[in-house]
Coordinates of C-alpha atoms in Angstrom, one line a residue:
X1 CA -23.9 -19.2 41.6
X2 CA -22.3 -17.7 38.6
X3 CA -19.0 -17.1 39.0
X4 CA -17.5 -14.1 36.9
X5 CA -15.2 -14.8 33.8
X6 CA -11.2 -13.4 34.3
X7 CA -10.5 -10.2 32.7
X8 CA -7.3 -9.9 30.9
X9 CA -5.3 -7.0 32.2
X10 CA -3.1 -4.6 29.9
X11 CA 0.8 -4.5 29.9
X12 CA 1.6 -0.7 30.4
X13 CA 5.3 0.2 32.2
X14 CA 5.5 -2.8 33.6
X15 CA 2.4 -3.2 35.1
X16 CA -0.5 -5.7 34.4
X17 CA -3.4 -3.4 34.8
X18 CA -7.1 -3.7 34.0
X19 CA -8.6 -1.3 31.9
X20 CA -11.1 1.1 32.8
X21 CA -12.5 0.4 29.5
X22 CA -16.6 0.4 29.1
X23 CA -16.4 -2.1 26.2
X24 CA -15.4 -5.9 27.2
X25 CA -15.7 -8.7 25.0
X26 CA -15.8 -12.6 25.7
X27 CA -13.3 -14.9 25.1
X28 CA -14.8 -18.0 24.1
X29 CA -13.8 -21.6 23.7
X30 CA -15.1 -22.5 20.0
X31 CA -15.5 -25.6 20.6
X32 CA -18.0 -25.6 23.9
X33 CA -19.1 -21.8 23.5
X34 CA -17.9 -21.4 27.2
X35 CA -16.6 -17.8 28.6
X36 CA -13.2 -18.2 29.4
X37 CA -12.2 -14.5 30.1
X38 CA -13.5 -11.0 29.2
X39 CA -10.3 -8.6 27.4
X40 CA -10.9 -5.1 27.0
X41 CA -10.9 -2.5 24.4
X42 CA -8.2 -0.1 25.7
X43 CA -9.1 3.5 25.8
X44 CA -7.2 6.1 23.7
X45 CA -5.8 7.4 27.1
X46 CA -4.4 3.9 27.8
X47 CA -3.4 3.6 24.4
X48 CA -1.5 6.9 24.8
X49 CA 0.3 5.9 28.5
X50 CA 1.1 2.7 26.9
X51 CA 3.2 4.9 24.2
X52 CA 4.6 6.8 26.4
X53 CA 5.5 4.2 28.4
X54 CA 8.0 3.0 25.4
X55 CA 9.4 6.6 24.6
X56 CA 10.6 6.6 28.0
X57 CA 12.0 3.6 28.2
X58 CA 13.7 3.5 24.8
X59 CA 16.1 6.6 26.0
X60 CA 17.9 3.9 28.2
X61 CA 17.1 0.3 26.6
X62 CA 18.6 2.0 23.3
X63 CA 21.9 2.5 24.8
X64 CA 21.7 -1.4 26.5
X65 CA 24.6 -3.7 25.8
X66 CA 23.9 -6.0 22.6
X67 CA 25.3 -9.1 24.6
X68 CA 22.6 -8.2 27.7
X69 CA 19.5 -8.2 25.3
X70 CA 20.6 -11.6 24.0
X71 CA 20.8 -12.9 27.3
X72 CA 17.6 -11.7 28.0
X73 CA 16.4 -13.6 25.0
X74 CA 18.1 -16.7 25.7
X75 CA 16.4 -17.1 28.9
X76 CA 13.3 -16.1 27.7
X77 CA 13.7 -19.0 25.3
X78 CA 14.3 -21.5 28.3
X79 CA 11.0 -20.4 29.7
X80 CA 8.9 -21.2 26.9
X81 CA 10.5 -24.1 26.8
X82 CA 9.7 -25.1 30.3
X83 CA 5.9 -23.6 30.1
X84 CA 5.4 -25.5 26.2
X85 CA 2.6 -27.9 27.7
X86 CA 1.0 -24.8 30.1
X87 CA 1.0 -22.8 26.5
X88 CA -0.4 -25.0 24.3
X89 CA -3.0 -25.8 26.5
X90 CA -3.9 -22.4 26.7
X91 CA -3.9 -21.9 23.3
X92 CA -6.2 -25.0 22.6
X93 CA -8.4 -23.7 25.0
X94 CA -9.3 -20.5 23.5
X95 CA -8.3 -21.3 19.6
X96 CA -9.3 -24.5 19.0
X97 CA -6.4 -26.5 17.5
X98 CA -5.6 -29.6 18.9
X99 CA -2.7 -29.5 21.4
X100 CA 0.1 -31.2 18.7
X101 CA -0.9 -28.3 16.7
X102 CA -0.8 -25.7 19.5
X103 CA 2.2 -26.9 20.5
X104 CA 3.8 -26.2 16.8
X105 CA 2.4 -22.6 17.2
X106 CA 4.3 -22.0 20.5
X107 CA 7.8 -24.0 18.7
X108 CA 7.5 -21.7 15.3
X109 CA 7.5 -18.7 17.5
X110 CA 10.2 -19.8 20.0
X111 CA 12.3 -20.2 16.8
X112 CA 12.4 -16.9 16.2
X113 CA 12.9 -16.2 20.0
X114 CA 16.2 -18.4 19.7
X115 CA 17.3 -16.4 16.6
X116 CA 17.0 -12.9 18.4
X117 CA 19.1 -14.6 21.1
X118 CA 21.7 -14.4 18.1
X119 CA 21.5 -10.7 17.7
X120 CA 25.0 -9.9 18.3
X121 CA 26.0 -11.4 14.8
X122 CA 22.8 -10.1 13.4
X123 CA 23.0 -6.2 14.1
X124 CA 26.1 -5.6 12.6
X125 CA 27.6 -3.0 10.4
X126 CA 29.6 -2.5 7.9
X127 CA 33.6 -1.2 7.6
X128 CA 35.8 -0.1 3.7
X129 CA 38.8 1.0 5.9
X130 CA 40.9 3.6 3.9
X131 CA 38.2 4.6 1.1
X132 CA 40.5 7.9 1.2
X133 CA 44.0 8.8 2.5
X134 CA 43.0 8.3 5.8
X135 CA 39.3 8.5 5.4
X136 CA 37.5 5.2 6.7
X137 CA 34.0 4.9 5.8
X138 CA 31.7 2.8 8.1
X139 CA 28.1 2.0 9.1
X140 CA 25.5 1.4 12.1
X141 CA 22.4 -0.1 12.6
X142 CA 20.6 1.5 15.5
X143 CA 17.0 1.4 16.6
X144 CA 13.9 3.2 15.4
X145 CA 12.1 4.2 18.4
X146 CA 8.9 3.1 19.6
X147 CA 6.9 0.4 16.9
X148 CA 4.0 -1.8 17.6
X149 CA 2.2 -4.8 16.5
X150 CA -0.9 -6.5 15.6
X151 CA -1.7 -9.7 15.1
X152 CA -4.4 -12.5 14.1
X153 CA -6.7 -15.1 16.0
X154 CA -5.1 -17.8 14.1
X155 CA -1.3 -18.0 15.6
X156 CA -2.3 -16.1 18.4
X157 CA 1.7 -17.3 20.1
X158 CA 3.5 -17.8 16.7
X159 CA 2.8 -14.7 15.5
X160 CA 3.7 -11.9 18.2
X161 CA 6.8 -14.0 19.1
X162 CA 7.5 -12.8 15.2
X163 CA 6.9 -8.9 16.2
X164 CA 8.7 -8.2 19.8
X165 CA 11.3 -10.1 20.5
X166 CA 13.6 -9.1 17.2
X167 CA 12.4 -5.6 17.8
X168 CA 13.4 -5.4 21.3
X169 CA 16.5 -7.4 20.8
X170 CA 17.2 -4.3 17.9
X171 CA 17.2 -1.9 20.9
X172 CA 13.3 -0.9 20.3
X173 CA 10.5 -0.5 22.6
X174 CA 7.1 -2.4 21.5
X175 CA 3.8 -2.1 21.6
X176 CA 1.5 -5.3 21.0
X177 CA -1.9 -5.6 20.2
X178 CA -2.5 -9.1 20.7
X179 CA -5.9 -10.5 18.5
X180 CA -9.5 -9.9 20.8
X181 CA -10.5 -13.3 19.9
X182 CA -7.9 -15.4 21.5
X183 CA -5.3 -13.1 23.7
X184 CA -5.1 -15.6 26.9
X185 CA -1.5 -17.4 25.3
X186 CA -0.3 -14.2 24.2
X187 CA -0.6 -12.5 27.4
X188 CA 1.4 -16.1 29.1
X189 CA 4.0 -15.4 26.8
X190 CA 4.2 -11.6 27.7
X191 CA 4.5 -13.1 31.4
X192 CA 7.7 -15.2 30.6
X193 CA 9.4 -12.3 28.9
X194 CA 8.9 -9.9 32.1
X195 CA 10.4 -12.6 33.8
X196 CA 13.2 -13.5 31.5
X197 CA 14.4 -10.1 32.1
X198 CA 12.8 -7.3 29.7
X199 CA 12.7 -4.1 31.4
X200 CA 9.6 -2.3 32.2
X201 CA 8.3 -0.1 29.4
X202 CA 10.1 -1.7 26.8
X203 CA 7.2 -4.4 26.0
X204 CA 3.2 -2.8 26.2
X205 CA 0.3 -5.2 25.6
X206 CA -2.9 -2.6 24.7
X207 CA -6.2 -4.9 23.6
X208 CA -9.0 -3.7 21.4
X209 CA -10.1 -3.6 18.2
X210 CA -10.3 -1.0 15.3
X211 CA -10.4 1.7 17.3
X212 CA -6.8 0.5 18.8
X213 CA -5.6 -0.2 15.4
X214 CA -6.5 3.2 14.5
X215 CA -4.8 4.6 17.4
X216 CA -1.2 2.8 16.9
X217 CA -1.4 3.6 13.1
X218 CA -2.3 7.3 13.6
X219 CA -0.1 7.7 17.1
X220 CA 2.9 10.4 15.9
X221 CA 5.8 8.5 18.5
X222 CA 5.4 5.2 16.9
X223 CA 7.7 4.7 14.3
X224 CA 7.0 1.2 12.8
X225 CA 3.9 -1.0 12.4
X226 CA 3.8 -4.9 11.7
X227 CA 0.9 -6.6 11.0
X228 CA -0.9 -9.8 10.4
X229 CA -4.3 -10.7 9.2
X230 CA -6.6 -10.2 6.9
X231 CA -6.0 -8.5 3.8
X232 CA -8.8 -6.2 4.1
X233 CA -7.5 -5.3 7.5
X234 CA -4.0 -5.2 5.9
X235 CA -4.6 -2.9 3.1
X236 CA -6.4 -0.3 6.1
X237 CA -3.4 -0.4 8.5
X238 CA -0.8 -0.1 5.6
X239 CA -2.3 2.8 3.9
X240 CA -3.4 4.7 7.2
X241 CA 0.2 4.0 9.0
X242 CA 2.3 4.8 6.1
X243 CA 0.1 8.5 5.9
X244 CA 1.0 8.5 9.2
X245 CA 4.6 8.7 8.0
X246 CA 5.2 5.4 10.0
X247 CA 7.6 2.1 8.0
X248 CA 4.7 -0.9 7.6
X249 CA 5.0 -4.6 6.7
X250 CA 1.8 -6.2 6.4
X251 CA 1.4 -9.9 5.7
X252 CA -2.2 -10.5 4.2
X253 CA -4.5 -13.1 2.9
X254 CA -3.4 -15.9 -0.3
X255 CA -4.8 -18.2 -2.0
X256 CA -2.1 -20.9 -1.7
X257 CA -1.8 -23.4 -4.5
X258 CA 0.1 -26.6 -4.6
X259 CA 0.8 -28.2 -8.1
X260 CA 0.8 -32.4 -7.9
X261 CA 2.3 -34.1 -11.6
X262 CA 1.7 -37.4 -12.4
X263 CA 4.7 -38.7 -11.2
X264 CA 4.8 -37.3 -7.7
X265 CA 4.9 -39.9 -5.2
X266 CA 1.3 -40.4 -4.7
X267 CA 0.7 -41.9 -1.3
X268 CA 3.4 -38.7 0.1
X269 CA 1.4 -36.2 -1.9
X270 CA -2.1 -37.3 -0.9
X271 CA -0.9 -37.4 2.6
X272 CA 0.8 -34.0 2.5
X273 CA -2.0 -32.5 1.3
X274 CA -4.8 -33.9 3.6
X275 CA -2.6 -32.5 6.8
X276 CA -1.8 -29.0 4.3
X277 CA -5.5 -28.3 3.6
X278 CA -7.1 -29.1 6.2
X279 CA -4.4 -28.7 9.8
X280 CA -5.4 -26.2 12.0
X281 CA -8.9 -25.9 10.3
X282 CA -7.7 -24.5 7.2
X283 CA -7.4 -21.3 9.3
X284 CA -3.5 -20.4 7.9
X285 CA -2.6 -17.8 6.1
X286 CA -0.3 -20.5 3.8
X287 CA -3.2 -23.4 4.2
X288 CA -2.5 -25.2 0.5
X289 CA -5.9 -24.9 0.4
X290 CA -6.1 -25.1 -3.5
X291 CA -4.9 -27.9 -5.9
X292 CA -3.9 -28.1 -9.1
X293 CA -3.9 -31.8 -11.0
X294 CA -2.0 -32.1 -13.6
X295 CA -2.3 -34.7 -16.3
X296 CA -2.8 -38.1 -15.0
X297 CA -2.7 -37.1 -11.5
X298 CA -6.6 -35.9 -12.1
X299 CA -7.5 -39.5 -11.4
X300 CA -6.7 -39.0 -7.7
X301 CA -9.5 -37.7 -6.4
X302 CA -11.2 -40.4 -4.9
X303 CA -8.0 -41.1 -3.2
X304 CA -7.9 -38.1 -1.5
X305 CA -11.8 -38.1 -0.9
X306 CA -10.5 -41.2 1.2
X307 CA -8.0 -39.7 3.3
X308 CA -9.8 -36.6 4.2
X309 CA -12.8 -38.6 5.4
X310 CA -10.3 -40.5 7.9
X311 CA -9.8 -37.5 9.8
X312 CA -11.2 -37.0 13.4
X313 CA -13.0 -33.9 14.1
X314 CA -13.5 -32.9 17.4
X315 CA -12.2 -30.3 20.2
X316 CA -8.7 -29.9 19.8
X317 CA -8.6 -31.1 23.3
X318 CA -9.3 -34.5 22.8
X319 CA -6.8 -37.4 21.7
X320 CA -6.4 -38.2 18.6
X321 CA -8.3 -35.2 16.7
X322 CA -6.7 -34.0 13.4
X323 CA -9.5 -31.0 12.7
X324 CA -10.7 -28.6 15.6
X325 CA -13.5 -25.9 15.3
X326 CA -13.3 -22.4 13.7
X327 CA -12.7 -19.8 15.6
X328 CA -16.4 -18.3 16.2
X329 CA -19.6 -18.9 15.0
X330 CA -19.6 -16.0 12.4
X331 CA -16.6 -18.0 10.6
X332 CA -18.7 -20.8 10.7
X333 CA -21.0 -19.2 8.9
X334 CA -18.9 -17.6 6.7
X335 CA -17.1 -21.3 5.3
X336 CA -20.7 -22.4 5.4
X337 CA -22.0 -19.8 3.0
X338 CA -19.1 -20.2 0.8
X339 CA -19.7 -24.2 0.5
X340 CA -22.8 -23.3 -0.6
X341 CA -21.8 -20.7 -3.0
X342 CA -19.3 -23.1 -4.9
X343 CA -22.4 -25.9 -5.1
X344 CA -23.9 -23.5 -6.7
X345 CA -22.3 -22.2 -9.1
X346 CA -21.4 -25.2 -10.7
X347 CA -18.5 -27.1 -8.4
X348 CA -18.8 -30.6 -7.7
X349 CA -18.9 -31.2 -3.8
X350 CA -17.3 -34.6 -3.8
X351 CA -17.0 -34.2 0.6
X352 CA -19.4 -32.3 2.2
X353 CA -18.2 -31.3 5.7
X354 CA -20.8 -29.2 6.6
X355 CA -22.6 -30.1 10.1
X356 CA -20.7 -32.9 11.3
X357 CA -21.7 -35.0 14.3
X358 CA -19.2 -34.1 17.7
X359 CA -20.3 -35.9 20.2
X360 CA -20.2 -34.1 23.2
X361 CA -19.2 -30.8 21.6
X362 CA -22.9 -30.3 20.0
X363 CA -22.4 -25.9 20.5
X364 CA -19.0 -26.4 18.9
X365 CA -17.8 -24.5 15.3
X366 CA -17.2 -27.3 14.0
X367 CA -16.7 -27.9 9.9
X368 CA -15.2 -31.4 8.5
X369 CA -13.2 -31.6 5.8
X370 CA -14.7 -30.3 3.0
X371 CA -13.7 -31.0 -1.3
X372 CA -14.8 -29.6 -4.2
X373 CA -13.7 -30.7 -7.5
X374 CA -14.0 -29.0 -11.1
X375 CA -13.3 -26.1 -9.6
X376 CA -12.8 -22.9 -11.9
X377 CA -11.3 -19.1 -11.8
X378 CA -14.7 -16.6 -11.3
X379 CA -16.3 -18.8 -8.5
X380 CA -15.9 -17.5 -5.2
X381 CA -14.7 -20.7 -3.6
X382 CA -11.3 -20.1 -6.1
X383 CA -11.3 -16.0 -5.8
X384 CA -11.7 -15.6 -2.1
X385 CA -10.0 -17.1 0.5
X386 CA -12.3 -19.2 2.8
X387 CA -9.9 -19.4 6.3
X388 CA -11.5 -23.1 6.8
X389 CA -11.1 -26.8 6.3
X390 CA -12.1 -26.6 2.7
X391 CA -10.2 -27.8 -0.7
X392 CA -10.8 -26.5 -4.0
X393 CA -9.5 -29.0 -7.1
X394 CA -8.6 -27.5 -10.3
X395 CA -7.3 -29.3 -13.7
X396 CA -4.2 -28.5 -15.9
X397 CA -3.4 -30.1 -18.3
X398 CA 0.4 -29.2 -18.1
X399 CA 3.4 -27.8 -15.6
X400 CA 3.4 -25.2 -17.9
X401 CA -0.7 -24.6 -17.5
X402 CA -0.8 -24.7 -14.2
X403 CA 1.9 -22.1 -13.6
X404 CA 0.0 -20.0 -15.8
X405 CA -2.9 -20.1 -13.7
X406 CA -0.7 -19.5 -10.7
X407 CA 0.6 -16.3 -12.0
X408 CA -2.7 -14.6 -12.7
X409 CA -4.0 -15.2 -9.7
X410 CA -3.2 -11.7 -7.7
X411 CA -1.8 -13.3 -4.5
X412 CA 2.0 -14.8 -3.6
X413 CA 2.1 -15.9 -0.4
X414 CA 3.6 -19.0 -1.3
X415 CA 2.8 -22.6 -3.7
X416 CA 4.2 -26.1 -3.8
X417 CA 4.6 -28.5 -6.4
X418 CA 5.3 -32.2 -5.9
X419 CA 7.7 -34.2 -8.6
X420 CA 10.0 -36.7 -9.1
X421 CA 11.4 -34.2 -11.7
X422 CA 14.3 -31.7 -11.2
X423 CA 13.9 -30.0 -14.2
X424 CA 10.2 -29.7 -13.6
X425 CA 11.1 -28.9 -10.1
X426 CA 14.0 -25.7 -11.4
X427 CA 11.2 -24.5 -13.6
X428 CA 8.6 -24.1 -11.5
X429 CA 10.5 -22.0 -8.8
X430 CA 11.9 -20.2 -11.7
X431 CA 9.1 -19.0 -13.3
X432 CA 6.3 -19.0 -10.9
X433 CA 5.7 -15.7 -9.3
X434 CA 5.1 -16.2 -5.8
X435 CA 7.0 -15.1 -2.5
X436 CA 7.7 -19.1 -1.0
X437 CA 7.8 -22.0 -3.0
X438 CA 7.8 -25.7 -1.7
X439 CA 9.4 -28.4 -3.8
X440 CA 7.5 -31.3 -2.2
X441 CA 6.9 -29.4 0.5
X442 CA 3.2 -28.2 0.9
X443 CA 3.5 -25.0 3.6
X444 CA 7.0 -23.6 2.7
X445 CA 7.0 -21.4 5.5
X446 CA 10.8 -20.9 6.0
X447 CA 12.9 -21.3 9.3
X448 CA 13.9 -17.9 11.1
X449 CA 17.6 -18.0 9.6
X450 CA 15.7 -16.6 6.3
X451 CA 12.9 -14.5 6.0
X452 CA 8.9 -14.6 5.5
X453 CA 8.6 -13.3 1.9
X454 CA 5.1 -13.3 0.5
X455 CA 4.4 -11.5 -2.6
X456 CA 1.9 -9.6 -4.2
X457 CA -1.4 -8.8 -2.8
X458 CA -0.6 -11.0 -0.1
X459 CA 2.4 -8.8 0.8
X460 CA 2.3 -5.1 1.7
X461 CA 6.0 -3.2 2.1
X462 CA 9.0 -4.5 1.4
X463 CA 10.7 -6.2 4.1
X464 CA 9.2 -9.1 5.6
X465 CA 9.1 -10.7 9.6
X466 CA 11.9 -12.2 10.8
X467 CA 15.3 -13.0 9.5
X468 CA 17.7 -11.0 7.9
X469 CA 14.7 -8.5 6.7
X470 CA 13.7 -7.7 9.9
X471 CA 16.6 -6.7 11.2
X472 CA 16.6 -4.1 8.4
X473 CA 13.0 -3.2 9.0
X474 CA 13.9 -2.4 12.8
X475 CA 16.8 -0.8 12.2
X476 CA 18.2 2.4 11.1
X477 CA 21.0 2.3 8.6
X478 CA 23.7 5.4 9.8
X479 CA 26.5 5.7 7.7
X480 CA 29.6 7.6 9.3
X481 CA 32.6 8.8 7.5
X482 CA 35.6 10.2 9.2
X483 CA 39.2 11.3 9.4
X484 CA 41.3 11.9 12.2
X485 CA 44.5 14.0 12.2
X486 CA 47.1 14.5 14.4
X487 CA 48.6 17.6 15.7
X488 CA 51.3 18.1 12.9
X489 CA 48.8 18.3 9.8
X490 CA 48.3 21.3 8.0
X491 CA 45.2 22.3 6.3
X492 CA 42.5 24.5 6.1
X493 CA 38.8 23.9 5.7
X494 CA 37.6 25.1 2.6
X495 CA 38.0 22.0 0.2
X496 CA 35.3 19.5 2.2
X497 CA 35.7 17.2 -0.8
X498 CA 37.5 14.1 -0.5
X499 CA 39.8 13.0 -2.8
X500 CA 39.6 9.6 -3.9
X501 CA 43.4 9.1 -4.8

């Protein structure tokens, strides 16, 4: 007997509901090809009640105490503490990372949960007492409205623990759109904030794909969009929500490089790079999924050939596995196709990862750790970005060279460089155009106390997720500027201008 896959329900007014959507689609383990649940595409009617589900409840969760949204945050932290293992099994499950890996995904995002817990010293205005006689000049930061969220298969917790919890803890209402591929952890996390405290209304969960996205973008009471993903689907959402009259930050594709010199610490940098390049399947936005070699350090190849083939591929289930499965079969494909492109148009494929042997995981989408070497600007391996456990090796013959070719390529999302050099180290972060740089540090994603800041086409709008610069992106800046009189001044109201004596 076949017994029906769970269907993920919908978040509307504080109700899990299931859709009375026509058009399901499988969630599917990547690594066995089993069904693990069926998520909906929402209908524009549920798309709408969802809305108007969070104009409601933003009348009332607008005016909520600052101090009682932090508390509601710093319980909600607790719980995802509590629930780590539960989470990053789930996430495994339906993503494919291994479970250290999945449980990094869940931590990166709590981060951000115990920074809106801090809210109170983040939301605060400004005060120039006395900028007139008796005039006092002063600001507020108060919330936009309704905004919304969509985000990628690849951080499916990470990611929306970016979005709602510093735009509720702003005093906005939220509507998520959690990725089709893999929504079972985001919808467990959505559980542990309803019970941590949030209101009903003020967080939404609608599924679907780019009829939803269409929907939030083009919806008149949503007043702010963040997204994650692709750039292609990034460039779509930011032009069609900022028509829409609506404030967008989209983080996009890259094409991360990280610079090695000849006197970087070689055993560190090989290391750093095997885990950069090829971690979670190469399936992150800021992978360091391209390297340059500078001078002597060219000679390190085979080194790094060496590490790489140590690695364990498998489900990200099983002990001791450093590289999971892609997501689906079509991304498979797709790194396939792209490993055959760079073989031939010239690259040398110094570790073929293509069709490895997983025992017991034979329907797995499975790609080992792949190398090329003499790598050059024009092949597709180097101009697109291949979302996979592949690493393409490019020469420079100087610091100076390689930043060179940093800067023409078109994205920023961030670079490394590795050095026993300061001074190589100050110039390279001084003149390198790119949004997050790593001395030594091969994914420079930054802790929650600054902000993401991608650059270029990897970047559209101008303040990025969490952090200070979310805060602003939430918020509404009011500035106020008043005088008070008491009974005995005289005056009439003709002159509104205020002297400045």
């Amino acid at each position: 007997m076949t017994v029906a896959a769970p269907r993920i329900r919908m978040l509307i007014d504080g109700q899990f509901i299931e859709s009375a959507s026509s058009h399901w689609q499988n969630v599917v383990n990547p690594a066995t090809q089993d069904v693990l649940a069926q998520v909906p595409f929402a209908t524009p009617g549920e798309v709408d009640a969802a809305v108007a589900a969070a104009k409601e409840a933003f009348k009332t969760w607008r005016k909520t105490p600052i101090g009682t949204r932090a508390r509601i945050f710093l319980k909600y932290q607790q719980l995802i503490r509590e629930n780590m293992g539960e989470l990053a099994h789930i996430l495994s499950a339906e993503q494919g990372k291994t479970v250290p890996d999945a449980e990094g995904d869940v931590f990166r995002g709590l981060e951000v949960v115990e920074h809106a817990a801090a809210i109170g010293n983040l939301q605060l205005g400004e005060l120039a007492n006395n900028v007139a006689n008796g005039v006092d000049t002063y600001t507020l930061l108060q919330p936009l409205g309704v905004c919304a969220g969509i985000t990628p298969f690849n951080f499916p917790a990470m990611i929306p623990l970016w979005m709602f919890p510093m735009a509720i803890a702003t005093g906005n209402t939220f509507i998520l759109k959690p990725s089709e591929q893999d929504p079972m952890v985001t919808m467990r996390l959505v559980e542990l904030a309803l019970e941590a405290g949030i209101p009903k209304g003020v967080l939404n969960v609608v599924h679907g794909g780019e009829e939803v996205v269409n929907a939030i973008c083009d919806h008149p009471d949503i007043k702010a969009v963040s997204f994650v993903g692709s750039t292609r689907v990034g460039t779509h959402v930011y032009n069609r929500a900022s028509l829409a009259g609506k404030r967008v930050q989209c983080m996009m594709g890259a094409k991360n490089h990280a610079v090695v010199l000849p006197d970087a610490n070689k055993e560190q940098s090989l290391n750093a790079m095997v885990g950069a390049a090829f971690g979670a399947a190469g399936q992150r936005c800021m992978a360091a999924s391209t390297l340059v070699l500078v001078g002597e350090a060219r000679q390190w190849v085979p080194d790094l050939v060496a590490k790489a083939k140590t690695l364990k591929v498998s489900a990200g289930s099983v002990a001791g596995t450093d590289v999971g499965p892609v997501i689906s079969c079509a991304a498979r494909e797709r790194v396939e196709g792209l490993i055959a492109s760079g073989v031939e148009q010239g690259a040398k494929l110094v570790l073929d990862g293509r069709n490895p042997q997983v025992d017991g995981f034979e329907k797995g989408n499975f790609v080992g750790p792949t190398i090329f070497a003499g790598v050059t600007p024009g092949m597709r391996i180097y101009d697109e970005e291949i979302f996979g456990p592949v690493l393409v090796i490019l020469e420079a013959e100087t610091l100076e060279d390689a930043i060179d070719l940093i800067n023409a390529n078109p994205n920023g999302n961030g670079t490394a460089l590795f050095t026993q050099s300061g001074a190589a180290a100050r110039k390279f972060q001084e003149d390198i155009d790119v949004g997050q740089v790593g001395i030594n540090v091969p994914i420079p994603v930054p802790v929650p106390l600054f902000s993401f800041t991608g650059s270029r086409a990897s970047k559209l709008g101008d303040l990025g997720p969490y952090g200070k610069q979310v805060v602003m992106f939430y918020t509404q800046t009011k500035t106020i500027t008043s005088r008070w009189f008491d009974d005995q001044t005289l005056g009439h109201g003709v002159n509104t201008t205020i002297s400045l004596k």
